[in-house]
Structures are given as structure tokens and as C-alpha cells.
mmCIF file of C-alpha atoms and ligand atoms in Angstrom:
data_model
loop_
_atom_site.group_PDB
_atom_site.id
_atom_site.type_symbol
_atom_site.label_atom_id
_atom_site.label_comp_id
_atom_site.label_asym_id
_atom_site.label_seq_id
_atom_site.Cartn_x
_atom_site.Cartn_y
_atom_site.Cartn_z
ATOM 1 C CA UNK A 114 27.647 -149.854 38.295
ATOM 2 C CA UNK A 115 28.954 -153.371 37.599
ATOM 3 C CA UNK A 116 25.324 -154.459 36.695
ATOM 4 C CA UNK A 117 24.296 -151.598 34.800
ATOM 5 C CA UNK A 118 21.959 -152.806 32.219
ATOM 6 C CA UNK A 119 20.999 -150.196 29.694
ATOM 7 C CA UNK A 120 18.011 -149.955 28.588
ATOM 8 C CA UNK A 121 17.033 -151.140 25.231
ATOM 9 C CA UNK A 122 17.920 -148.943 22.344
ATOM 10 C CA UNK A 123 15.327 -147.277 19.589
ATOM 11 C CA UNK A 124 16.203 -147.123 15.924
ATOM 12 C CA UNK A 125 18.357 -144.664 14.918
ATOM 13 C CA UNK A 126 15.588 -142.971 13.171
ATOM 14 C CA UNK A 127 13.674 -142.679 16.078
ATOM 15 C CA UNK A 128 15.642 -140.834 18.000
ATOM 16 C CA UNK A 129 16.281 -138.114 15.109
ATOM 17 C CA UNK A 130 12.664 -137.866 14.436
ATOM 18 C CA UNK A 131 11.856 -137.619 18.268
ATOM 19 C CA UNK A 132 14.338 -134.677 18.638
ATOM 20 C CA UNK A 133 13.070 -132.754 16.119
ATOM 21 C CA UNK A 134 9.456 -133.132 16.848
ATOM 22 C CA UNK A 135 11.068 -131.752 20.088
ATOM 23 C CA UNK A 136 10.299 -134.263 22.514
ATOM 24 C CA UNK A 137 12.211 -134.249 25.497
ATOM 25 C CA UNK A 138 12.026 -137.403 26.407
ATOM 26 C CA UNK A 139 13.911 -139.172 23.526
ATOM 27 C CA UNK A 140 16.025 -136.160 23.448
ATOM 28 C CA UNK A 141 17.101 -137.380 27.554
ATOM 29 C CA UNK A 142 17.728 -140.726 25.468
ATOM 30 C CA UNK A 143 19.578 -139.216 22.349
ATOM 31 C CA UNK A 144 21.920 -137.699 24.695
ATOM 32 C CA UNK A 145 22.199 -140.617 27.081
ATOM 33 C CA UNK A 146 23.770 -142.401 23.704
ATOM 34 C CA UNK A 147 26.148 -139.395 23.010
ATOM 35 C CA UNK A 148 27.566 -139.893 26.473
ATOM 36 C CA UNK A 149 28.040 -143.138 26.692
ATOM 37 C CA UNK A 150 31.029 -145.091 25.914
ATOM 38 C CA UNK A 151 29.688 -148.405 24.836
ATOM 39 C CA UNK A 152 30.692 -149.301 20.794
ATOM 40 C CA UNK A 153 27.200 -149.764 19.531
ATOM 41 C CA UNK A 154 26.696 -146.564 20.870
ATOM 42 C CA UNK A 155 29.111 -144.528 19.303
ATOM 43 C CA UNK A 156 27.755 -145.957 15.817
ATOM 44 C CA UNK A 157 24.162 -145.222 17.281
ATOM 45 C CA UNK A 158 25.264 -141.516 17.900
ATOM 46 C CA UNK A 159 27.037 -141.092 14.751
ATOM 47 C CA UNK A 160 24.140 -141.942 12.951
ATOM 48 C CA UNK A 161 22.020 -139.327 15.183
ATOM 49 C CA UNK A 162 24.027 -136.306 15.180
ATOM 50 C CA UNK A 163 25.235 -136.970 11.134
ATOM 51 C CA UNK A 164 21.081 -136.625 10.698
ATOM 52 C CA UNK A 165 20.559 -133.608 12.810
ATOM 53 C CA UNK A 166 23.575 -131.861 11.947
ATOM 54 C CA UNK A 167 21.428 -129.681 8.831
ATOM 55 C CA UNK A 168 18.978 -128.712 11.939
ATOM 56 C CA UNK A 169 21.255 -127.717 14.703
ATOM 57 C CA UNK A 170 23.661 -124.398 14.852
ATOM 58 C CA UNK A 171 20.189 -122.155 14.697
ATOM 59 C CA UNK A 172 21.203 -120.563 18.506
ATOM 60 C CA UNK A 173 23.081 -118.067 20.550
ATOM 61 C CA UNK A 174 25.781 -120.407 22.350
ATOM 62 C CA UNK A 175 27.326 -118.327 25.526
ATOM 63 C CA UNK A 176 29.832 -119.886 27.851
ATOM 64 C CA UNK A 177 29.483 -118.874 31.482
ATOM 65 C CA UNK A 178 32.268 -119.403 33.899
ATOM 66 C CA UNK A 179 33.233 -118.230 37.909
ATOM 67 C CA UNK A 180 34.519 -119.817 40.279
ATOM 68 C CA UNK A 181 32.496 -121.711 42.537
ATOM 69 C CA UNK A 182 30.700 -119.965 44.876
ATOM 70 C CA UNK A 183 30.520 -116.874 42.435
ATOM 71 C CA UNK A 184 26.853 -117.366 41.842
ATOM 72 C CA UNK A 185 26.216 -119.101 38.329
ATOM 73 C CA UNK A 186 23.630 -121.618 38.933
ATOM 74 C CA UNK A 187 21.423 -117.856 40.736
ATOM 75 C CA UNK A 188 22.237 -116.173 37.672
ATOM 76 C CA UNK A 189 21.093 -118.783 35.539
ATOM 77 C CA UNK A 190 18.076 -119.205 37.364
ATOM 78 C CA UNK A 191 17.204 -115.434 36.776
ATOM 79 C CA UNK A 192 18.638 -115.430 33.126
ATOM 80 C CA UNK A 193 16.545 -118.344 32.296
ATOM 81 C CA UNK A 194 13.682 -117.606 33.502
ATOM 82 C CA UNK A 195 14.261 -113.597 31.579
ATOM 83 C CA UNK A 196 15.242 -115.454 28.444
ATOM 84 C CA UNK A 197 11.783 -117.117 28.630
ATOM 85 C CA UNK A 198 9.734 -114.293 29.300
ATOM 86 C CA UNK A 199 11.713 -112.962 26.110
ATOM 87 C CA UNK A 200 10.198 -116.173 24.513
ATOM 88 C CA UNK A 201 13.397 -118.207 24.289
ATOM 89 C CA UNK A 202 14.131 -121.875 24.740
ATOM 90 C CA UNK A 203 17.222 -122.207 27.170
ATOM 91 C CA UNK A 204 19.357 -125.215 27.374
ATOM 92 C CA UNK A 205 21.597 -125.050 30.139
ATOM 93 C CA UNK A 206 24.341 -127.472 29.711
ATOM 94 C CA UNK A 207 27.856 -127.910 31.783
ATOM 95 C CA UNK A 208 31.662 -128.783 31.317
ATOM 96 C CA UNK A 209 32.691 -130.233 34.898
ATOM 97 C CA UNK A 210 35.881 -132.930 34.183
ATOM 98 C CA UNK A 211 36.038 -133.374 37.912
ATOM 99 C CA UNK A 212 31.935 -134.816 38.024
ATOM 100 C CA UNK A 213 33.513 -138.518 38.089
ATOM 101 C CA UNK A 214 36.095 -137.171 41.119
ATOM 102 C CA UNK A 215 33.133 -135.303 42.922
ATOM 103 C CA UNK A 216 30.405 -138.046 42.421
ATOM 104 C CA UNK A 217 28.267 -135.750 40.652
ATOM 105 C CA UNK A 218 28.268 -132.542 38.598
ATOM 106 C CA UNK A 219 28.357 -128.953 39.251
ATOM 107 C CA UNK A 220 24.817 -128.816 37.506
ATOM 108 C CA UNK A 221 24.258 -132.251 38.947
ATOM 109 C CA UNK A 222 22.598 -130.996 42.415
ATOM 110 C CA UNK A 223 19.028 -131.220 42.166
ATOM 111 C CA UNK A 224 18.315 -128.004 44.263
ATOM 112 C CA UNK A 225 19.898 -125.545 41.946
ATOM 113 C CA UNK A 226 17.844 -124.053 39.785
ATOM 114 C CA UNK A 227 14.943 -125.239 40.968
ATOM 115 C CA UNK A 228 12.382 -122.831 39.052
ATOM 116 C CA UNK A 229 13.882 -123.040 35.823
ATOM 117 C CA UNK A 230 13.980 -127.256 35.680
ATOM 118 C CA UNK A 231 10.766 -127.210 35.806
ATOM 119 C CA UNK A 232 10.015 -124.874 33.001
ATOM 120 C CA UNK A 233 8.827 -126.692 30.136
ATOM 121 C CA UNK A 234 11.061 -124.041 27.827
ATOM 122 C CA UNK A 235 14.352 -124.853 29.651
ATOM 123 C CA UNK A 236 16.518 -128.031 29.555
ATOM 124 C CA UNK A 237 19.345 -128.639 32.269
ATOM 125 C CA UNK A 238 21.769 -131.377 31.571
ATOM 126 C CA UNK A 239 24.847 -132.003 34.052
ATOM 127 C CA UNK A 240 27.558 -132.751 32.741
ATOM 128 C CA UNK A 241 28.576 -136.164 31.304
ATOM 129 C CA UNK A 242 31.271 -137.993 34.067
ATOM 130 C CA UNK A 243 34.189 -140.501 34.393
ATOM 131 C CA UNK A 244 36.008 -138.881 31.309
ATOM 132 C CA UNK A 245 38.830 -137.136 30.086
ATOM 133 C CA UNK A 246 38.101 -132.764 29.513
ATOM 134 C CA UNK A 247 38.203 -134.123 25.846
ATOM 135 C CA UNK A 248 36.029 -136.682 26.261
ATOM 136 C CA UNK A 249 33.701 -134.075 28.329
ATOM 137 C CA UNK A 250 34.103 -131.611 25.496
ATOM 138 C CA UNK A 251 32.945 -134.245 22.932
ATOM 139 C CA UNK A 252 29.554 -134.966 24.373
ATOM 140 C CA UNK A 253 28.541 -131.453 25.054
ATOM 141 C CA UNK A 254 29.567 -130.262 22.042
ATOM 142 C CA UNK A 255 27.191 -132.792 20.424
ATOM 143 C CA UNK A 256 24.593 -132.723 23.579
ATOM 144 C CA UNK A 257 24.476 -128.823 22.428
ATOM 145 C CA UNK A 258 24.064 -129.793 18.555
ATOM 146 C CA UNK A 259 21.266 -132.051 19.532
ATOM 147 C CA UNK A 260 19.849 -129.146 21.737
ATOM 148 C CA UNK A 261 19.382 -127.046 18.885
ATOM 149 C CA UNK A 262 17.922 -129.914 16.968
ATOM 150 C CA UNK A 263 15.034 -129.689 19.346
ATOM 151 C CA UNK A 264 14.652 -126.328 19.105
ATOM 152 C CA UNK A 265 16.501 -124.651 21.952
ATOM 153 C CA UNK A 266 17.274 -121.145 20.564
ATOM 154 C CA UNK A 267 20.013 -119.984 23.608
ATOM 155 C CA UNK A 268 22.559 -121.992 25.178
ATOM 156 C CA UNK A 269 24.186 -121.967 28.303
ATOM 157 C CA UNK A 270 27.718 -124.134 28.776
ATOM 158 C CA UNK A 271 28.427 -123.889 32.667
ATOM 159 C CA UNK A 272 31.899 -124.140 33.882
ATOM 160 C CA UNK A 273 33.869 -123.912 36.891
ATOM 161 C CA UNK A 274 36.212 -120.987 36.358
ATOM 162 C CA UNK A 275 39.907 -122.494 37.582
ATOM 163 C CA UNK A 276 40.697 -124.787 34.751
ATOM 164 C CA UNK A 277 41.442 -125.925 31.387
ATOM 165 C CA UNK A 278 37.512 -126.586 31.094
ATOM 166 C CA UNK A 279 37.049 -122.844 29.745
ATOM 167 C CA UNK A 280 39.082 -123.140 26.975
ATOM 168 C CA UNK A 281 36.584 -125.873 25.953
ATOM 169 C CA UNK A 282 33.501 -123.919 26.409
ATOM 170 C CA UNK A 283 35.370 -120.982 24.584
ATOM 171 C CA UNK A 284 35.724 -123.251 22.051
ATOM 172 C CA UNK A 285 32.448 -123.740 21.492
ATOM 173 C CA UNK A 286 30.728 -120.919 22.627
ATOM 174 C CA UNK A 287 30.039 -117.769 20.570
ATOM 175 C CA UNK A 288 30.195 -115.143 23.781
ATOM 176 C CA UNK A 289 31.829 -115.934 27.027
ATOM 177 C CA UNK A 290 30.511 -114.857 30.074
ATOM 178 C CA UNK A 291 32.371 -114.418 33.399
ATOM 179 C CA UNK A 292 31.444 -113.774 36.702
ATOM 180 C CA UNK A 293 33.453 -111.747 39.214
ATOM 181 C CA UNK A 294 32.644 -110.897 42.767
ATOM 182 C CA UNK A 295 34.017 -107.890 44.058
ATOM 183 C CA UNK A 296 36.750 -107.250 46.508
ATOM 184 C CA UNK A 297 38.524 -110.261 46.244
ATOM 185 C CA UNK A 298 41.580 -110.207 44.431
ATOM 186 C CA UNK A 299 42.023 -111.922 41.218
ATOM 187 C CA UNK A 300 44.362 -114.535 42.827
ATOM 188 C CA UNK A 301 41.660 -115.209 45.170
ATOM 189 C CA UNK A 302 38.922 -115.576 42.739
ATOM 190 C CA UNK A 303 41.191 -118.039 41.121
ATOM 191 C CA UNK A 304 40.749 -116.689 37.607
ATOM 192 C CA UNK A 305 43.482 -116.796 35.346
ATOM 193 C CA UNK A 306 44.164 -114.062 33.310
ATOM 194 C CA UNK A 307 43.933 -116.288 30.141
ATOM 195 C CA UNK A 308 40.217 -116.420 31.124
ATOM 196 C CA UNK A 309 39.842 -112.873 31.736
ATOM 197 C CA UNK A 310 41.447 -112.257 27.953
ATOM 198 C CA UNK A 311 38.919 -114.854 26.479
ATOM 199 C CA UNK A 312 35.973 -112.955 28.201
ATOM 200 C CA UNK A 313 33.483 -110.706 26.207
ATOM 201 C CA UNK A 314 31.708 -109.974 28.915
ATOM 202 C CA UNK A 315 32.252 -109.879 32.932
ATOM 203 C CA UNK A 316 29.483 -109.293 35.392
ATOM 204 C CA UNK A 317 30.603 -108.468 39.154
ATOM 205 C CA UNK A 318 27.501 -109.878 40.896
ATOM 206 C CA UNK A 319 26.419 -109.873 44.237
ATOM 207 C CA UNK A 320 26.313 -106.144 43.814
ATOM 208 C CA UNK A 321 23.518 -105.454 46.359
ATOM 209 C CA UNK A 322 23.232 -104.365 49.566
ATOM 210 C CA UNK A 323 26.684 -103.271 51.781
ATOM 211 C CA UNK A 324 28.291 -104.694 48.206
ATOM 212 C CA UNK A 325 27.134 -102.175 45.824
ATOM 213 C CA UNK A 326 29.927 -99.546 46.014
ATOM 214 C CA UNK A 327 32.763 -101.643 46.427
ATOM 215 C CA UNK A 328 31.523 -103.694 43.258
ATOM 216 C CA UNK A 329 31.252 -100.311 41.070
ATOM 217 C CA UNK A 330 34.813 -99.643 42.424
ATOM 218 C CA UNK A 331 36.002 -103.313 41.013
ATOM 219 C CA UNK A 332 33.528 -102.441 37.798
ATOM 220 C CA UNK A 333 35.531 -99.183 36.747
ATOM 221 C CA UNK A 334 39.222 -101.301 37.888
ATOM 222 C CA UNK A 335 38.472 -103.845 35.494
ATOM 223 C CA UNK A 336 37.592 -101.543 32.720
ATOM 224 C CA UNK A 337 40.505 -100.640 33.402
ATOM 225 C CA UNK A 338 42.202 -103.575 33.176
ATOM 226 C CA UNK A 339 40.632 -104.861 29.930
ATOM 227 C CA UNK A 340 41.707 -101.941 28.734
ATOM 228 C CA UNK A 341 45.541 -103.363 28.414
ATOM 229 C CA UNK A 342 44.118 -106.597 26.537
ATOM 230 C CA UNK A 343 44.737 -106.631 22.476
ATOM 231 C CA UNK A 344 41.457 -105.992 20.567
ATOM 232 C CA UNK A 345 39.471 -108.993 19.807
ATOM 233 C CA UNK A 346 39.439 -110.351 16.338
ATOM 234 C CA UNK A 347 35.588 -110.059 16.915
ATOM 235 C CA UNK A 348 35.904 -106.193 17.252
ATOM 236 C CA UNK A 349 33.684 -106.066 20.335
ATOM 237 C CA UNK A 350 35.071 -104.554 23.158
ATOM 238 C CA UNK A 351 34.167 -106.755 26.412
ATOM 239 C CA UNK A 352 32.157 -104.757 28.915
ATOM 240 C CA UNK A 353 31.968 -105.022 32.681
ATOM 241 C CA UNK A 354 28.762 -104.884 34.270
ATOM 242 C CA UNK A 355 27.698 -105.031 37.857
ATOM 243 C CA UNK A 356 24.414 -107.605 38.891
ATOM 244 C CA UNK A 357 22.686 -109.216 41.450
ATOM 245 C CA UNK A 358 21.688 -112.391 40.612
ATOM 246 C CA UNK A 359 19.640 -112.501 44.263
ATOM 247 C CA UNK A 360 18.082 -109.368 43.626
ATOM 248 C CA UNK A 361 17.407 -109.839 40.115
ATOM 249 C CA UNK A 362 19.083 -106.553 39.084
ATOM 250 C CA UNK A 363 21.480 -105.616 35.943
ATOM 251 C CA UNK A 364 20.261 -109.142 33.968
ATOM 252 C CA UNK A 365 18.193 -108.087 30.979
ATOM 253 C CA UNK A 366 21.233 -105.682 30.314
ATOM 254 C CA UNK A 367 23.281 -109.108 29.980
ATOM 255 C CA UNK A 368 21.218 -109.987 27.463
ATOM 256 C CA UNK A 369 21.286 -106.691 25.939
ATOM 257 C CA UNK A 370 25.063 -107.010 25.236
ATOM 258 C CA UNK A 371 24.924 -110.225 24.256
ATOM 259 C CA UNK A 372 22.576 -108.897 21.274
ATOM 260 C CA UNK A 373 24.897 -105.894 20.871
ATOM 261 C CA UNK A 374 27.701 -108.202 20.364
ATOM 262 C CA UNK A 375 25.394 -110.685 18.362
ATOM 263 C CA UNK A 376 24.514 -107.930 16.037
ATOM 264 C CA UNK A 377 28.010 -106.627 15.508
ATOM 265 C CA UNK A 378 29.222 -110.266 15.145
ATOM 266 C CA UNK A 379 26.896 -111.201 12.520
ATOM 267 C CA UNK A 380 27.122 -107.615 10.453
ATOM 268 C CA UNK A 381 31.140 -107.796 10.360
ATOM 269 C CA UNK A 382 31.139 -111.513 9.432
ATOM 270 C CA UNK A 383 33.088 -112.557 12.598
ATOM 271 C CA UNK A 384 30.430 -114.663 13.768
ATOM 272 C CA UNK A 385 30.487 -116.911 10.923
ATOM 273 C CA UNK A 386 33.751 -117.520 11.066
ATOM 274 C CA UNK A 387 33.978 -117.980 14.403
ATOM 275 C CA UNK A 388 31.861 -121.053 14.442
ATOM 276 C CA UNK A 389 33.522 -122.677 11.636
ATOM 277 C CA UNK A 390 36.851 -122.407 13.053
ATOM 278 C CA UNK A 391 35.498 -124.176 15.778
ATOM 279 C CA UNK A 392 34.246 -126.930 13.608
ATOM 280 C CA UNK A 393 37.726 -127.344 12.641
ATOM 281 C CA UNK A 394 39.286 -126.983 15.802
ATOM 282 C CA UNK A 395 36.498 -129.159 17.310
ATOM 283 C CA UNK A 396 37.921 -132.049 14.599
ATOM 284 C CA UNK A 397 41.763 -131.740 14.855
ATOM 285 C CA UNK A 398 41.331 -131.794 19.029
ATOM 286 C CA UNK A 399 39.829 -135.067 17.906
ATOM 287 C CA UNK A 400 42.173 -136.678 15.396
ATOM 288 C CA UNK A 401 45.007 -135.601 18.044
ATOM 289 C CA UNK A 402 42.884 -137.285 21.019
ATOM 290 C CA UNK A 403 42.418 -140.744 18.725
ATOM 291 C CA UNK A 404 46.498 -140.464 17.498
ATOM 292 C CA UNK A 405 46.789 -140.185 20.594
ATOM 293 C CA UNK A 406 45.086 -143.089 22.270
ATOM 294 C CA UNK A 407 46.126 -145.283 19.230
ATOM 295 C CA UNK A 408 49.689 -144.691 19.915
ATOM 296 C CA UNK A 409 49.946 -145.049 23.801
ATOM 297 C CA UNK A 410 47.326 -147.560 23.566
ATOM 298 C CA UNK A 411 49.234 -149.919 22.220
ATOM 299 C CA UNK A 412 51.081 -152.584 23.907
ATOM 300 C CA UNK A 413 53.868 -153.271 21.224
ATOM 301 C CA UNK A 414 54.506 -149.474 22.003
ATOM 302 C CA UNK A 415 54.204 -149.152 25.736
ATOM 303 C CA UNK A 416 57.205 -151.795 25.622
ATOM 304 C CA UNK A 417 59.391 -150.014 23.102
ATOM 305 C CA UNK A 418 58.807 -147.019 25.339
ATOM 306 C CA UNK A 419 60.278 -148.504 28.362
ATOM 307 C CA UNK A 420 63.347 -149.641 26.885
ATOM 308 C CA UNK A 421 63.946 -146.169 24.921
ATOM 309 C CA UNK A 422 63.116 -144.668 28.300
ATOM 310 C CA UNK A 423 66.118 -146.528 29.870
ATOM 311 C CA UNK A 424 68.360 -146.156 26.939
ATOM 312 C CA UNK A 425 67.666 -141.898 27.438
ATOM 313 C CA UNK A 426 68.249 -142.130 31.118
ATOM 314 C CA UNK A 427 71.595 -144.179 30.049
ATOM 315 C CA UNK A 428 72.526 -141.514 27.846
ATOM 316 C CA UNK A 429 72.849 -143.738 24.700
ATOM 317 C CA UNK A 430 70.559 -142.565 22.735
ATOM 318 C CA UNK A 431 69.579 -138.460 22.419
ATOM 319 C CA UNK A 432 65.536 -137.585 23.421
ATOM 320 C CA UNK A 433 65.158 -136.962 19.894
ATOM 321 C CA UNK A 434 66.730 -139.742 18.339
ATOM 322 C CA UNK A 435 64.362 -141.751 20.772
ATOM 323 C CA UNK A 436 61.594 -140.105 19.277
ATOM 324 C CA UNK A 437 62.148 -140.662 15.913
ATOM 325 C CA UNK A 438 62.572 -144.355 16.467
ATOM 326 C CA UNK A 439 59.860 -145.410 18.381
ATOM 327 C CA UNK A 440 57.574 -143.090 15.477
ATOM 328 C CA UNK A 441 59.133 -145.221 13.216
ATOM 329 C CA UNK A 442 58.069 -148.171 15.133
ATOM 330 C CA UNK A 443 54.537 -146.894 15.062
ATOM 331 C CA UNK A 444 54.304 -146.476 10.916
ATOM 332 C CA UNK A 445 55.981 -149.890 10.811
ATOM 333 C CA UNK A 446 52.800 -151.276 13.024
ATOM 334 C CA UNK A 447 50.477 -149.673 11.056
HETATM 335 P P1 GDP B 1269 27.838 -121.116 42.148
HETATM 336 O O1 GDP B 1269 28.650 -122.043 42.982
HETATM 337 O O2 GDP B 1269 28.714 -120.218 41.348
HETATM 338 O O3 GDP B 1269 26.812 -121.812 41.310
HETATM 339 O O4 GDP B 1269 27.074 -120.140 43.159
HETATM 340 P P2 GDP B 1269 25.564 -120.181 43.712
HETATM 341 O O5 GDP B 1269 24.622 -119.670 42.693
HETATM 342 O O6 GDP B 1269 25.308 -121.514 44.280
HETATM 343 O O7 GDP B 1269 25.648 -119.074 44.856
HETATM 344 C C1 GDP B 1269 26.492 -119.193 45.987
HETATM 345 C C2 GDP B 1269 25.903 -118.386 47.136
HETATM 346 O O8 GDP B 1269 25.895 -116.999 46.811
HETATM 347 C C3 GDP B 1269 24.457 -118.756 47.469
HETATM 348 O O9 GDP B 1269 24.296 -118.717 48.842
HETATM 349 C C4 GDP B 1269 23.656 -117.665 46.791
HETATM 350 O O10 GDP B 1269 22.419 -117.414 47.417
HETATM 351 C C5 GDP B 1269 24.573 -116.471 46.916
HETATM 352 N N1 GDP B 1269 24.362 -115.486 45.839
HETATM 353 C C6 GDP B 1269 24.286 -115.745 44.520
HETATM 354 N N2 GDP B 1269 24.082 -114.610 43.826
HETATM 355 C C7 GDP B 1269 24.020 -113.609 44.733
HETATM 356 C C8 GDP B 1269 23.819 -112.189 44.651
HETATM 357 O O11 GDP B 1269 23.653 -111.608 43.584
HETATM 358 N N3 GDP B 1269 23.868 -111.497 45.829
HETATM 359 C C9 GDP B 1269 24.057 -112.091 47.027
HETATM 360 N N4 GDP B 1269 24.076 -111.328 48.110
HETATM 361 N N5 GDP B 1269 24.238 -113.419 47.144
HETATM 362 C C10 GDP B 1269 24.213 -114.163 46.025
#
């Protein structure tokens, strides 16, 4: 990495006009300047995504999540490739924080969804590494923006289901997807029930063969179970669903609900309002990231923090006391 070069940069203008004449190529290159972390950059994307902005929202944005193993990148595959036979661009996109940790994404293994990378109506992008969830949130958020841009009418935001990562993708997603397998317990799958509560839809897959009865069982027991959950301020009920992404059964009735709850969404006004909440919350996770980094950032700080730290530990000043001083320190710097 230390001798990185990268590669010359296009005007501004270029890039906006490339991604929405819809050519992949500079949209590869639009996004390779969203994710990257050099200064000129970050003015270079600003520019980019301020032009685009009027062009991109025109899509169905669904958030998929399970834990590894579960079978996302086979359901993609199929759901892709049914989305395109429906006549749908699909960009599938990914929140993986860990991709720096695990030298390489969850979407960043070539041999997963083989068939549908090399449809000309699908776009896979792994996730970008080496950053903070927020960080990671950031550049998808805008990778998907830049997505729609070019025309890609459904999006997929992969995540792996144990984390704070779905919170993101909720946060950005207008229908969240999770997968289930069946007969494991819900400690085992890992799945917290925070991410079962944000779920409009779960599919048990890998309901085929031996599978199929035990996963109706766990189909009707999470009914069930959803059934305790407070309504939705959307006013859809989440369904449960069994599938086999192998087999290529139950997926165009994913799709089906996702239009259900598309429809209902968009006649009660929810859908709306959905997305520009998120445009809020998408800017205040910001300001508190950059207050953030501007306070503990600083050196003059850091030092104060030590000596307050002591000064707690010694019991001569209260925790909040602390607090109030070294904020005051941090106006005074200002
Ligand atoms: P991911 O880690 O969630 O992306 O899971 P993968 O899609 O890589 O699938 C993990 C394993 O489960 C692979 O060996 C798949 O072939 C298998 N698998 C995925 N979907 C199904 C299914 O519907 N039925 C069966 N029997 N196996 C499946």
C-alpha cells in the first residue's frame, strides 16, 4: 500500500456526466473517489454527489442481513438474476466494518455470485475497508446515491447479521430483509432480537429437501413470535416466508411482498417519510462523527483529558464537573 499511486483524476464534470449516461466504468471511478480518504477527494466527491443528488433516490432500497453462512450471496444470485428477468437494474452493495480485519469483504470474494457479476444489468460493489461502521456507512450511502444516478432501479445493502452494521443498512434501506435458517435457535443464529424487530420481512431458507418441514415448523414459530412485536410505524405487518435459495423456490414471492409493502408504503405516506428521516438521521450521525473527531482529535485536549482523568480517579473533582471543564476548554479553543 505504501506506494499506492492513484490514478489520475477526471474533472468533476466528467464523472457526473459519465454516471448518468450510465457508464459503468466511470461509475467504478466515481465510487473509487467516494471511498477514498484522500482531501482532494472528499472535495472531488462533494462536488459529484451535490450534482447527482436531483437524479438519485428513483429505487427500491432493501437491506438484507443473516448471519454468515445463512445463504445471502445464493439468494442474491437468484433474486438478481429474477429482478432482471422482471427488467430491473440491481445494484448489490455491502456494509462489512470488519473488510479491513478480514483482508477483504463479505461481497469481496470473487466466486460469489458468479452469474449475476457478469450481467450487464447488475452492479456488485464490496464494501469500502480500513474504516470506522460510520465511515462504512458514509460511502455506501453515497455509493447507493450514485447507483441510482446510473440508473439502478433496486438495491441490495448486504450485511452480516451479528452487529451494529444493520442498524446502518436499516438506516438506509426502505425494507429489511432477514434470513433465518431453521432449527437453530436464535442464540445460535446470532441474531439479536433488535434485528428481528427492525425486520419487515424474514425468509427461512434452505427449506428443501430433509429441511422443508422443520423450516414450516420455524415459519409458523416466528409468526408467532412477531406477533409480540409493537406495530410498525409503516403499518405493514412483517411476514415470514420459507425459500430455497439452491432450489430457486419461494423468491418471486419475496419480491411480491416487497411490492405489497412498497404499495402500502407509498399509499399511506410512510414511505416518504421514511426516507427523509433518514436524510436527517444520515446528517446528525455525521455532525456527531466530525464533533467527535474534532474534539478527541485534538492534542490540546487529549492532554487536558489525562490530567482530569487523574484528578477523577483522585476524587477531586466530580465526573461531571470534569466534563463541564474540559467542554469549556473546547469552546475556549475554538
Ligand atoms: P452467506 O455466507 O450467507 O453468503 O451464505 P452462502 O450463500 O455462501 O451459502 C452458504 C452455504 O449454504 C453454501 O454452501 C450454499 O450452497 C448453501 N446454501 C445456500 N442456500 C441454500 C439453500 O437454499 N438450500 C441449501 N440446501 N443450501 C443452501
Amino acid at each position: 500500500m505504501g506506494n499506492y499511486k492513484p490514478r489520475k483524476r477526471l474533472e468533476a464534470s466528467q464523472y457526473i456526466e459519465g454516471v448518468l449516461n450510465r457508464d459503468r466504468v466511470l461509475l467504478s471511478r466515481a465510487i473509487t473517489i467516494v471511498e477514498s480518504n484522500l482531501a482532494s477527494d472528499k472535495k472531488l466527491a462533494k462536488d459529484i454527489i451535490q450534482a447527482i443528488l436531483p437524479k438519485s433516490g428513483n429505487s427500491v432500497r432493501i437491506g438484507i442481513t443473516g448471519v454468515p453462512g445463512v445463504g445471502k450471496s445464493t439468494f442474491i444470485e437468484v433474486f438478481g438474476k429474477h429482478l432482471i428477468e422482471k427488467g430491473h437494474k440491481v445494484a448489490i452493495l455491502s456494509i462489512d466494518p470488519s473488510s479491513q480485519r478480514s483482508k477483504g469483504s463479505i461481497l469481496g470474494d470473487k466466486t460469489r455470485m458468479e452469474e449475476l457479476a457478469n450481467r450487464e444489468e447488475a452492479y456488485i460493489r464490496p464494501s469500502a475497508s480500513g474504516d470506522t461502521l460510520g465511515g462504512v456507512a458514509n460511502k455506501t450511502g453515497e455509493t447507493m446515491l450514485l447507483c441510482e444516478a446510473a440508473g439502478f432501479d433496486v438495491i441490495l445493502i448486504e450485511t452480516v447479521g451479528v452487529g451494529q452494521s444493520e442498524t446502518a443498512v436499516h438506516g438506509m434501506t426502505d425494507f429489511f430483509l432477514l434470513l433465518m435458517l431453521s432449527g437453530a435457535g436464535d442464540e445460535l443464529q446470532g441474531i439479536k432480537k433488535g434485528i428481528m424487530e427492525m425486520a419487515d420481512m424474514l425468509v427461512i431458507n434452505k427449506a428443501d429437501g430433509d429441511n422443508i418441514k422443520k423450516s414450516q415448523l420455524a415459519k409458523r414459530q416466528y409468526e408467532n413470535a412477531l406477533h409480540i412485536f409493537p406495530k410498525s410505524e409503516s403499518g405493514w405487518s412483517p411476514v415470514v416466508s420459507t425459500a430455497s435459495a439452491l432450489k430457486n423456490i419461494g423468491i418471486p414471492e419475496v419480491w411480491e411482498q416487497i411490492m405489497a409493502f412498497k404499495n402500502l408504503v407509498q399509499e399511506n405516506g410512510y414511505f416518504e417519510k421514511n426516507r427523509k428521516d433518514q436524510q436527517i438521521q444520515w446528517m446528525y450521525n455525521n455532525i456527531h462523527e466530525n464533533l467527535k473527531q474534532l474534539f478527541y482529535g485534538s492534542d490540546h485536549i487529549a492532554d487536558h483529558l489525562k490530567t482530569l482523568e487523574q484528578e477523577v480517579l483522585n476524587a477531586e473533582i466530580s465526573p461531571v464537573k470534569a466534563a463541564e471543564r474540559i467542554i469549556q476548554e473546547f469552546k475556549s479553543i475554538l
